[in-house]
mmCIF file of C-alpha atoms in Angstrom:
data_model
loop_
_atom_site.group_PDB
_atom_site.id
_atom_site.type_symbol
_atom_site.label_atom_id
_atom_site.label_comp_id
_atom_site.label_asym_id
_atom_site.label_seq_id
_atom_site.Cartn_x
_atom_site.Cartn_y
_atom_site.Cartn_z
ATOM 1 C CA MET A 1 0.000 0.000 0.000
ATOM 2 C CA MET A 2 1.316 3.421 -0.926
ATOM 3 C CA PRO A 3 2.306 5.535 2.132
ATOM 4 C CA ALA A 4 -0.002 8.425 2.979
ATOM 5 C CA ALA A 5 2.582 11.079 2.057
ATOM 6 C CA ASP A 6 2.808 9.712 -1.505
ATOM 7 C CA ASN A 7 -0.776 8.702 -2.209
ATOM 8 C CA TRP A 8 -1.583 12.091 -3.744
ATOM 9 C CA ARG A 9 0.226 10.920 -6.882
ATOM 10 C CA GLN A 10 -2.721 8.683 -7.761
ATOM 11 C CA PRO A 11 -4.619 10.832 -10.278
ATOM 12 C CA ASP A 12 -8.047 9.228 -9.880
ATOM 13 C CA ARG A 13 -8.624 10.418 -6.340
ATOM 14 C CA ARG A 14 -9.976 13.685 -4.979
ATOM 15 C CA PHE A 15 -9.395 15.141 -1.541
ATOM 16 C CA VAL A 16 -12.698 16.528 -0.230
ATOM 17 C CA VAL A 17 -12.323 19.000 2.623
ATOM 18 C CA THR A 18 -14.923 18.754 5.378
ATOM 19 C CA GLY A 19 -13.302 19.596 8.721
ATOM 20 C CA SER A 20 -11.317 22.352 10.409
ATOM 21 C CA ALA A 21 -7.525 22.483 10.298
ATOM 22 C CA ARG A 22 -4.868 25.005 11.236
ATOM 23 C CA PRO A 23 -3.419 26.694 8.137
ATOM 24 C CA ARG A 24 0.208 25.890 7.386
ATOM 25 C CA ASP A 25 2.852 27.869 5.556
ATOM 26 C CA ILE A 26 5.466 26.312 3.298
ATOM 27 C CA ARG A 27 9.057 27.200 4.092
ATOM 28 C CA ASP A 28 10.034 27.471 0.446
ATOM 29 C CA LEU A 29 7.509 30.299 0.020
ATOM 30 C CA MET A 30 8.502 32.280 3.113
ATOM 31 C CA GLY A 31 10.940 35.131 2.743
ATOM 32 C CA ARG A 32 11.109 35.072 -1.060
ATOM 33 C CA PRO A 33 9.070 37.106 -3.579
ATOM 34 C CA PHE A 34 6.481 34.589 -4.691
ATOM 35 C CA PHE A 35 3.606 37.005 -4.029
ATOM 36 C CA PRO A 36 3.251 40.779 -4.479
ATOM 37 C CA LEU A 37 2.651 42.575 -1.188
ATOM 38 C CA GLY A 38 -0.064 44.989 -2.276
ATOM 39 C CA LYS A 39 -3.811 44.447 -2.302
ATOM 40 C CA THR A 40 -4.037 45.797 -5.837
ATOM 41 C CA PRO A 41 -3.036 42.969 -8.201
ATOM 42 C CA ARG A 42 0.362 43.612 -9.783
ATOM 43 C CA VAL A 43 1.074 43.112 -13.488
ATOM 44 C CA ILE A 44 4.801 43.991 -13.449
ATOM 45 C CA PRO A 45 6.708 40.658 -13.362
ATOM 46 C CA ILE A 46 8.830 39.578 -10.409
ATOM 47 C CA ASP A 47 12.385 38.491 -11.203
ATOM 48 C CA TYR A 48 14.578 37.437 -8.295
ATOM 49 C CA GLU A 49 17.771 35.444 -8.520
ATOM 50 C CA THR A 50 20.735 34.803 -6.244
ATOM 51 C CA ARG A 51 23.457 32.182 -6.302
ATOM 52 C CA HIS A 52 21.169 29.707 -4.566
ATOM 53 C CA ALA A 53 17.599 30.619 -5.434
ATOM 54 C CA GLY A 54 15.698 31.985 -8.394
ATOM 55 C CA VAL A 55 12.046 33.032 -8.656
ATOM 56 C CA THR A 56 10.137 34.509 -11.582
ATOM 57 C CA VAL A 57 6.431 35.300 -11.392
ATOM 58 C CA ARG A 58 4.203 36.440 -14.239
ATOM 59 C CA ALA A 59 0.526 37.245 -14.786
ATOM 60 C CA LEU A 60 -1.122 35.443 -17.689
ATOM 61 C CA ASP A 61 -3.709 38.166 -18.192
ATOM 62 C CA GLY A 62 -4.599 41.667 -17.115
ATOM 63 C CA SER A 63 -6.066 40.556 -13.783
ATOM 64 C CA GLY A 64 -2.600 40.610 -12.211
ATOM 65 C CA MET A 65 -0.582 38.154 -10.161
ATOM 66 C CA ALA A 66 -1.827 36.399 -7.040
ATOM 67 C CA THR A 67 -1.094 38.574 -4.010
ATOM 68 C CA ILE A 68 0.053 37.683 -0.504
ATOM 69 C CA TRP A 69 -3.633 37.979 0.460
ATOM 70 C CA ASP A 70 -4.630 35.449 -2.179
ATOM 71 C CA ALA A 71 -1.982 33.097 -0.768
ATOM 72 C CA ASP A 72 -4.241 32.608 2.286
ATOM 73 C CA VAL A 73 -6.135 30.045 0.208
ATOM 74 C CA LEU A 74 -2.935 28.040 -0.351
ATOM 75 C CA LEU A 75 -2.000 28.213 3.342
ATOM 76 C CA TRP A 76 -5.429 26.919 4.254
ATOM 77 C CA LEU A 77 -5.241 24.055 1.748
ATOM 78 C CA ALA A 78 -1.741 23.145 2.954
ATOM 79 C CA GLY A 79 -3.101 22.951 6.502
ATOM 80 C CA GLN A 80 -5.885 20.637 5.393
ATOM 81 C CA ILE A 81 -3.377 18.351 3.670
ATOM 82 C CA VAL A 82 -1.014 18.230 6.643
ATOM 83 C CA ASP A 83 -3.864 17.520 9.042
ATOM 84 C CA ALA A 84 -5.129 14.653 6.889
ATOM 85 C CA LEU A 85 -1.635 13.161 6.682
ATOM 86 C CA ASN A 86 -1.278 13.463 10.453
ATOM 87 C CA HIS A 87 -4.328 11.193 10.661
ATOM 88 C CA ASP A 88 -2.957 8.769 8.035
ATOM 89 C CA LEU A 89 -5.707 9.695 5.620
ATOM 90 C CA TRP A 90 -5.662 9.858 1.842
ATOM 91 C CA VAL A 91 -4.909 13.172 0.214
ATOM 92 C CA SER A 92 -4.772 14.333 -3.385
ATOM 93 C CA ARG A 93 -3.746 17.391 -5.340
ATOM 94 C CA HIS A 94 -7.294 17.320 -6.745
ATOM 95 C CA VAL A 95 -9.254 19.147 -4.052
ATOM 96 C CA ARG A 96 -12.886 20.037 -3.473
ATOM 97 C CA PHE A 97 -14.207 22.282 -0.728
ATOM 98 C CA THR A 98 -17.071 24.592 0.143
ATOM 99 C CA PRO A 99 -16.276 28.292 0.627
ATOM 100 C CA TRP A 100 -18.024 28.200 4.000
ATOM 101 C CA ARG A 101 -15.348 25.870 5.360
ATOM 102 C CA LEU A 102 -12.547 28.216 4.307
ATOM 103 C CA PHE A 103 -14.413 31.242 5.664
ATOM 104 C CA GLN A 104 -14.782 29.542 9.044
ATOM 105 C CA ASP A 105 -11.121 28.595 9.374
ATOM 106 C CA LEU A 106 -9.712 31.924 8.192
ATOM 107 C CA GLY A 107 -12.186 34.112 10.054
ATOM 108 C CA TRP A 108 -13.843 35.589 6.981
ATOM 109 C CA ALA A 109 -17.455 36.685 7.048
ATOM 110 C CA THR A 110 -19.938 34.819 4.842
ATOM 111 C CA GLY A 111 -21.406 37.634 2.782
ATOM 112 C CA VAL A 112 -21.330 38.257 -0.948
ATOM 113 C CA ASN A 113 -18.103 40.287 -0.642
ATOM 114 C CA GLU A 114 -16.274 37.256 0.707
ATOM 115 C CA TYR A 115 -17.460 35.130 -2.197
ATOM 116 C CA ARG A 116 -16.229 37.804 -4.579
ATOM 117 C CA ARG A 117 -12.922 37.953 -2.726
ATOM 118 C CA LEU A 118 -12.545 34.199 -3.042
ATOM 119 C CA HIS A 119 -13.486 34.316 -6.741
ATOM 120 C CA GLY A 120 -10.816 36.933 -7.361
ATOM 121 C CA ALA A 121 -8.168 35.056 -5.378
ATOM 122 C CA LEU A 122 -8.832 31.769 -7.170
ATOM 123 C CA GLY A 123 -8.803 33.481 -10.556
ATOM 124 C CA ARG A 124 -5.417 35.085 -9.894
ATOM 125 C CA LEU A 125 -3.943 31.892 -8.464
ATOM 126 C CA ALA A 126 -4.982 30.118 -11.657
ATOM 127 C CA ALA A 127 -3.611 32.903 -13.883
ATOM 128 C CA THR A 128 -0.209 33.338 -12.202
ATOM 129 C CA THR A 129 2.764 31.456 -13.630
ATOM 130 C CA VAL A 130 5.738 30.673 -11.421
ATOM 131 C CA ALA A 131 9.189 29.325 -12.185
ATOM 132 C CA THR A 132 11.726 28.653 -9.454
ATOM 133 C CA SER A 133 15.066 26.929 -9.013
ATOM 134 C CA ILE A 134 13.932 25.699 -5.592
ATOM 135 C CA ARG A 135 13.554 21.928 -5.957
ATOM 136 C CA HIS A 136 13.645 22.294 -9.751
ATOM 137 C CA GLY A 137 17.360 22.267 -10.588
ATOM 138 C CA ALA A 138 19.328 24.037 -13.314
ATOM 139 C CA ASP A 139 16.577 23.924 -15.953
ATOM 140 C CA TRP A 140 14.010 25.553 -13.677
ATOM 141 C CA ARG A 141 13.052 28.223 -16.218
ATOM 142 C CA GLU A 142 11.680 25.464 -18.418
ATOM 143 C CA LYS A 143 9.324 24.245 -15.684
ATOM 144 C CA PRO A 144 6.769 27.003 -15.061
ATOM 145 C CA PHE A 145 3.540 26.180 -13.250
ATOM 146 C CA THR A 146 0.419 27.877 -11.975
ATOM 147 C CA TRP A 147 -0.560 27.654 -8.325
ATOM 148 C CA ILE A 148 -3.855 25.969 -9.212
ATOM 149 C CA SER A 149 -5.433 24.561 -12.368
ATOM 150 C CA GLY A 150 -8.626 22.778 -13.408
ATOM 151 C CA LEU A 151 -10.620 25.383 -11.487
ATOM 152 C CA ARG A 152 -14.379 24.909 -11.317
ATOM 153 C CA ILE A 153 -16.834 26.847 -9.151
ATOM 154 C CA THR A 154 -20.480 25.805 -8.906
ATOM 155 C CA ARG A 155 -23.382 26.527 -6.586
ATOM 156 C CA ASP A 156 -24.032 22.839 -5.873
ATOM 157 C CA GLU A 157 -20.507 21.558 -5.234
ATOM 158 C CA GLY A 158 -18.531 24.648 -4.258
ATOM 159 C CA VAL A 159 -14.922 24.816 -5.465
ATOM 160 C CA ALA A 160 -12.931 22.125 -7.246
ATOM 161 C CA LEU A 161 -9.293 22.671 -8.241
ATOM 162 C CA THR A 162 -5.943 20.971 -8.739
ATOM 163 C CA LEU A 163 -2.826 22.080 -6.865
ATOM 164 C CA ALA A 164 0.545 22.321 -8.600
ATOM 165 C CA ASP A 165 2.803 19.287 -8.104
ATOM 166 C CA TRP A 166 5.555 21.570 -6.774
ATOM 167 C CA LEU A 167 3.249 22.916 -4.081
ATOM 168 C CA MET A 168 1.793 19.508 -3.249
ATOM 169 C CA GLU A 169 5.210 17.937 -2.772
ATOM 170 C CA ALA A 170 6.121 20.604 -0.232
ATOM 171 C CA ALA A 171 2.815 20.316 1.644
ATOM 172 C CA CYS A 172 3.210 16.538 1.918
ATOM 173 C CA ASP A 173 6.743 16.873 3.331
ATOM 174 C CA ARG A 174 5.981 17.904 6.885
ATOM 175 C CA SER A 175 9.560 19.079 7.423
ATOM 176 C CA ARG A 176 8.784 21.848 4.921
ATOM 177 C CA VAL A 177 5.688 23.280 6.624
ATOM 178 C CA LEU A 178 5.180 25.541 9.622
ATOM 179 C CA SER A 179 2.016 26.444 11.506
ATOM 180 C CA VAL A 180 0.749 30.012 11.310
ATOM 181 C CA ASP A 181 -0.335 32.288 14.140
ATOM 182 C CA PRO A 182 -4.076 32.996 13.662
ATOM 183 C CA ALA A 183 -3.387 36.711 14.148
ATOM 184 C CA TYR A 184 -1.411 36.669 10.911
ATOM 185 C CA PHE A 185 -4.665 36.650 8.946
ATOM 186 C CA ARG A 186 -5.763 39.841 10.687
ATOM 187 C CA LEU A 187 -2.669 41.835 9.726
ATOM 188 C CA GLY A 188 -3.644 44.860 7.655
ATOM 189 C CA GLY A 189 -0.487 45.331 5.577
ATOM 190 C CA GLY A 190 1.209 43.123 3.025
ATOM 191 C CA LEU A 191 4.689 44.034 4.253
ATOM 192 C CA GLU A 192 3.678 43.178 7.814
ATOM 193 C CA ARG A 193 2.482 39.799 6.607
ATOM 194 C CA TRP A 194 5.710 39.208 4.714
ATOM 195 C CA LEU A 195 7.801 40.135 7.765
ATOM 196 C CA TYR A 196 5.855 37.689 9.922
ATOM 197 C CA ARG A 197 6.483 34.868 7.449
ATOM 198 C CA LEU A 198 10.151 35.819 7.186
ATOM 199 C CA ALA A 199 10.592 35.842 10.966
ATOM 200 C CA ARG A 200 8.546 32.656 11.383
ATOM 201 C CA ARG A 201 10.853 30.807 9.023
ATOM 202 C CA HIS A 202 14.236 32.151 10.135
ATOM 203 C CA ALA A 203 13.836 33.297 13.748
ATOM 204 C CA GLY A 204 11.261 30.669 14.702
ATOM 205 C CA ARG A 205 11.197 30.326 18.472
ATOM 206 C CA GLN A 206 14.916 30.911 18.961
ATOM 207 C CA LYS A 207 15.309 33.195 21.945
ATOM 208 C CA ASP A 208 18.262 34.975 20.338
ATOM 209 C CA GLY A 209 16.256 35.666 17.207
ATOM 210 C CA TRP A 210 17.820 36.565 13.882
ATOM 211 C CA ARG A 211 18.854 39.629 11.922
ATOM 212 C CA PHE A 212 18.654 40.646 8.282
ATOM 213 C CA ASP A 213 20.326 43.252 6.103
ATOM 214 C CA LEU A 214 17.628 45.664 4.892
ATOM 215 C CA ALA A 215 19.116 45.936 1.407
ATOM 216 C CA ASP A 216 18.873 42.147 1.035
ATOM 217 C CA LEU A 217 15.329 42.191 2.409
ATOM 218 C CA HIS A 218 14.304 44.739 -0.182
ATOM 219 C CA ALA A 219 15.410 42.376 -2.962
ATOM 220 C CA ARG A 220 13.854 39.355 -1.299
ATOM 221 C CA SER A 221 10.488 41.076 -0.881
ATOM 222 C CA GLY A 222 10.122 41.847 -4.587
ATOM 223 C CA SER A 223 8.816 45.291 -3.605
ATOM 224 C CA LEU A 224 8.650 48.030 -6.240
ATOM 225 C CA THR A 225 9.145 50.643 -3.514
ATOM 226 C CA ARG A 226 12.456 52.517 -3.484
ATOM 227 C CA ARG A 227 14.958 51.039 -1.041
ATOM 228 C CA ARG A 228 14.971 54.048 1.285
ATOM 229 C CA ASP A 229 11.178 54.123 1.401
ATOM 230 C CA PHE A 230 11.159 50.374 1.990
ATOM 231 C CA ALA A 231 13.555 50.805 4.929
ATOM 232 C CA ALA A 232 11.346 53.587 6.311
ATOM 233 C CA LYS A 233 8.291 51.313 6.191
ATOM 234 C CA ILE A 234 10.222 48.560 7.969
ATOM 235 C CA ARG A 235 11.176 50.995 10.740
ATOM 236 C CA ALA A 236 7.563 52.120 11.104
ATOM 237 C CA ILE A 237 6.377 48.508 11.395
ATOM 238 C CA ALA A 238 9.063 47.783 13.982
ATOM 239 C CA LEU A 239 7.897 50.732 16.090
ATOM 240 C CA ALA A 240 4.203 49.835 15.748
ATOM 241 C CA ARG A 241 4.765 46.300 17.135
ATOM 242 C CA LYS A 242 1.767 44.816 15.325
ATOM 243 C CA VAL A 243 3.364 41.656 13.974
ATOM 244 C CA PRO A 244 2.241 38.740 16.201
ATOM 245 C CA GLY A 245 4.811 36.658 18.003
ATOM 246 C CA TYR A 246 7.845 38.779 17.111
ATOM 247 C CA THR A 247 9.468 42.090 17.956
ATOM 248 C CA PHE A 248 11.535 43.981 15.415
ATOM 249 C CA ARG A 249 14.125 46.723 15.720
ATOM 250 C CA VAL A 250 16.448 48.363 13.246
ATOM 251 C CA ILE A 251 20.102 48.907 14.146
ATOM 252 C CA SER A 252 22.976 50.440 12.264
ATOM 253 C CA GLY A 253 24.803 48.321 9.717
ATOM 254 C CA GLY A 254 25.041 47.869 5.974
ATOM 255 C CA LYS A 255 23.751 50.588 3.646
ATOM 256 C CA LEU A 256 20.227 50.807 5.026
ATOM 257 C CA GLY A 257 20.506 49.213 8.435
ATOM 258 C CA VAL A 258 19.898 45.789 9.913
ATOM 259 C CA LEU A 259 16.543 44.396 11.019
ATOM 260 C CA CYS A 260 16.593 42.340 14.216
ATOM 261 C CA ALA A 261 13.727 39.899 14.766
ATOM 262 C CA ALA A 262 13.141 38.079 18.042
ATOM 263 C CA PRO A 263 10.227 35.895 19.208
ATOM 264 C CA THR A 264 8.000 37.030 22.055
ATOM 265 C CA SER A 265 5.522 35.239 24.278
ATOM 266 C CA GLN A 266 2.712 37.386 22.874
ATOM 267 C CA SER A 267 1.160 35.046 20.370
ATOM 268 C CA THR A 268 -2.478 34.154 19.803
ATOM 269 C CA GLY A 269 -1.669 30.595 18.823
ATOM 270 C CA SER A 270 1.021 27.990 19.287
ATOM 271 C CA VAL A 271 3.634 27.398 16.617
ATOM 272 C CA ASP A 272 5.688 24.322 15.976
ATOM 273 C CA ASN A 273 8.937 23.146 14.411
ATOM 274 C CA ASP A 274 11.982 25.040 15.684
ATOM 275 C CA VAL A 275 14.107 26.577 12.964
ATOM 276 C CA ASN A 276 17.866 26.140 12.908
ATOM 277 C CA PRO A 277 20.121 29.231 12.799
ATOM 278 C CA VAL A 278 21.486 28.426 9.328
ATOM 279 C CA VAL A 279 18.511 28.112 7.044
ATOM 280 C CA GLY A 280 19.292 26.212 3.862
ATOM 281 C CA PRO A 281 20.755 27.667 0.696
ATOM 282 C CA ALA A 282 19.408 31.165 1.274
ATOM 283 C CA ALA A 283 21.594 31.632 4.342
ATOM 284 C CA HIS A 284 23.905 33.956 2.418
ATOM 285 C CA ASN A 285 21.156 36.592 2.548
ATOM 286 C CA ILE A 286 21.086 36.527 6.334
ATOM 287 C CA VAL A 287 23.386 38.740 8.376
ATOM 288 C CA GLY A 288 23.448 36.327 11.321
ATOM 289 C CA PRO A 289 22.088 35.612 14.816
ATOM 290 C CA LEU A 290 20.765 38.608 16.679
ATOM 291 C CA ALA A 291 23.412 40.267 18.813
ATOM 292 C CA ASP A 292 23.080 42.976 21.469
ATOM 293 C CA SER A 293 23.395 46.336 19.739
ATOM 294 C CA SER A 294 22.224 49.859 20.303
ATOM 295 C CA SER A 295 18.896 50.453 18.615
ATOM 296 C CA ASP A 296 18.397 52.926 15.812
ATOM 297 C CA ARG A 297 16.347 55.741 17.299
ATOM 298 C CA TRP A 298 15.226 57.097 13.940
ATOM 299 C CA ARG A 299 11.454 57.441 13.945
ATOM 300 C CA LYS A 300 8.828 57.886 11.289
ATOM 301 C CA THR A 301 5.258 58.978 11.940
ATOM 302 C CA ALA A 302 3.451 56.478 11.676
ATOM 303 C CA GLN A 303 -12.046 45.756 -6.569
ATOM 304 C CA PRO A 304 -13.445 42.658 -7.306
ATOM 305 C CA ILE A 305 -11.754 40.670 -10.116
ATOM 306 C CA VAL A 306 -13.993 38.624 -12.418
ATOM 307 C CA LEU A 307 -12.678 35.210 -13.430
ATOM 308 C CA LYS A 308 -12.453 35.190 -17.207
ATOM 309 C CA CYS A 309 -10.222 32.217 -17.906
ATOM 310 C CA GLU A 310 -11.762 29.092 -19.368
ATOM 311 C CA ILE A 311 -12.435 26.401 -16.819
ATOM 312 C CA GLY A 312 -11.266 22.950 -17.725
ATOM 313 C CA PRO A 313 -12.963 19.664 -16.895
ATOM 314 C CA VAL A 314 -12.851 18.331 -13.356
ATOM 315 C CA THR A 315 -11.486 14.887 -12.615
ATOM 316 C CA TYR A 316 -14.281 12.453 -11.757
ATOM 317 C CA ILE A 317 -14.631 11.913 -8.018
ATOM 318 C CA THR A 318 -13.995 8.317 -7.020
ATOM 319 C CA TYR A 319 -13.262 8.732 -3.328
ATOM 320 C CA ILE A 320 -14.844 10.854 -0.621
ATOM 321 C CA ILE A 321 -13.143 11.472 2.719
ATOM 322 C CA THR A 322 -15.446 11.931 5.695
ATOM 323 C CA TYR A 323 -14.752 13.449 9.114
ATOM 324 C CA ILE A 324 -16.646 14.694 12.129
ATOM 325 C CA ASP A 325 -17.737 18.194 11.204
ATOM 326 C CA GLY A 326 -18.162 19.996 14.507
ATOM 327 C CA ASP A 327 -19.082 23.596 15.221
ATOM 328 C CA SER A 328 -16.236 25.976 14.640
ATOM 329 C CA GLY A 329 -15.379 29.631 14.680
ATOM 330 C CA LEU A 330 -12.341 31.880 14.855
ATOM 331 C CA SER A 331 -11.486 33.452 18.170
ATOM 332 C CA ASP A 332 -7.907 33.738 19.380
ATOM 333 C CA THR A 333 -6.993 30.303 18.116
ATOM 334 C CA PHE A 334 -8.084 28.190 15.226
ATOM 335 C CA PRO A 335 -10.636 25.443 15.801
ATOM 336 C CA ILE A 336 -9.264 22.107 16.919
ATOM 337 C CA ALA A 337 -8.290 19.909 13.980
ATOM 338 C CA ARG A 338 -10.249 16.855 13.005
ATOM 339 C CA SER A 339 -10.293 14.267 15.731
ATOM 340 C CA GLY A 340 -11.642 11.320 13.788
ATOM 341 C CA TYR A 341 -14.596 10.036 11.867
ATOM 342 C CA GLY A 342 -17.338 7.544 12.544
ATOM 343 C CA LYS A 343 -21.081 7.472 13.059
ATOM 344 C CA LYS A 344 -21.393 11.267 13.038
ATOM 345 C CA ALA A 345 -19.351 11.683 9.887
ATOM 346 C CA ARG A 346 -20.989 13.005 6.807
ATOM 347 C CA GLU A 347 -19.990 13.489 3.214
ATOM 348 C CA ALA A 348 -18.491 16.781 2.148
ATOM 349 C CA VAL A 349 -21.393 17.527 -0.169
ATOM 350 C CA ALA A 350 -23.620 18.089 2.865
ATOM 351 C CA ASP A 351 -22.448 21.710 2.878
ATOM 352 C CA ARG A 352 -23.136 22.239 -0.811
ATOM 353 C CA LEU A 353 -25.949 24.678 -0.137
ATOM 354 C CA VAL A 354 -23.378 27.251 0.965
ATOM 355 C CA GLY A 355 -21.513 27.020 -2.346
ATOM 356 C CA VAL A 356 -20.552 30.013 -4.412
ATOM 357 C CA PRO A 357 -23.599 31.901 -5.714
#
């Protein structure tokens, strides 16, 4: 029998989401410019390349590339996959879910605006092409992919889509995923979100934290903002102390300064998987472990997108996963993950009445 972590490679199966699960982030995506940081979809391509990592992102049409806000859908799906694997259940890159389930786990409302937001996010995820040298080798430019494909949205069955192999491989390798503080999804700025993901990956729960050269961070963010303005925004965020679980301060060093990130006890949810000080091939972009230094006292005062792409056919469903579907809601922590399935289990299609209008 194929192990649970590899069963997604069987193309005739579909993973049907029915229960709650904590969203998970993928380390390969954290701290590199896979997603624009603004809420307005960006059409200017992203090109980032160092000695050890390359990323290019393009928009297939005028709707723009998937943003860091749209990536919430991928984090949620990754959490569902990890939770299923933790329970030795079948998973597949062919996924079906009802919007209501995603709204519950991410703390969205359930009005028409949220459906439009989801429509726009899914459309951009399907229309964004990505090529990366991470896990793709020297010929990575010849292996572009879109975050999702085979997208279908109906009132009766909700959302059906297929995740990219590259993304699915990372989600099924639990050494490559990290849990996300629920407060992350309430952050109001794209740069704040990016800084949380950066600190989550590199600083983790290490009491000594980590530090980053601001000039390198500017390149790694993919931001179109001028470097000095970027550094000013980083300083403002550090002073505001809104990023959950971490404190930031800027000290002198390099051309623009050095950002120090350290974990705090102020977190609305537990995180897992400690991160080692030297983090893979991108370590050359990191200045090093946080050291005691005098702080920089510089201070600074603080539309819906319509899916137009053609929708391809959906793989026939041959397998339905069932779980206990308990009451859930978002408070300071995410709902408890699935605990099992049995007499009270029901098929995923039971929630079809809350599908996309």
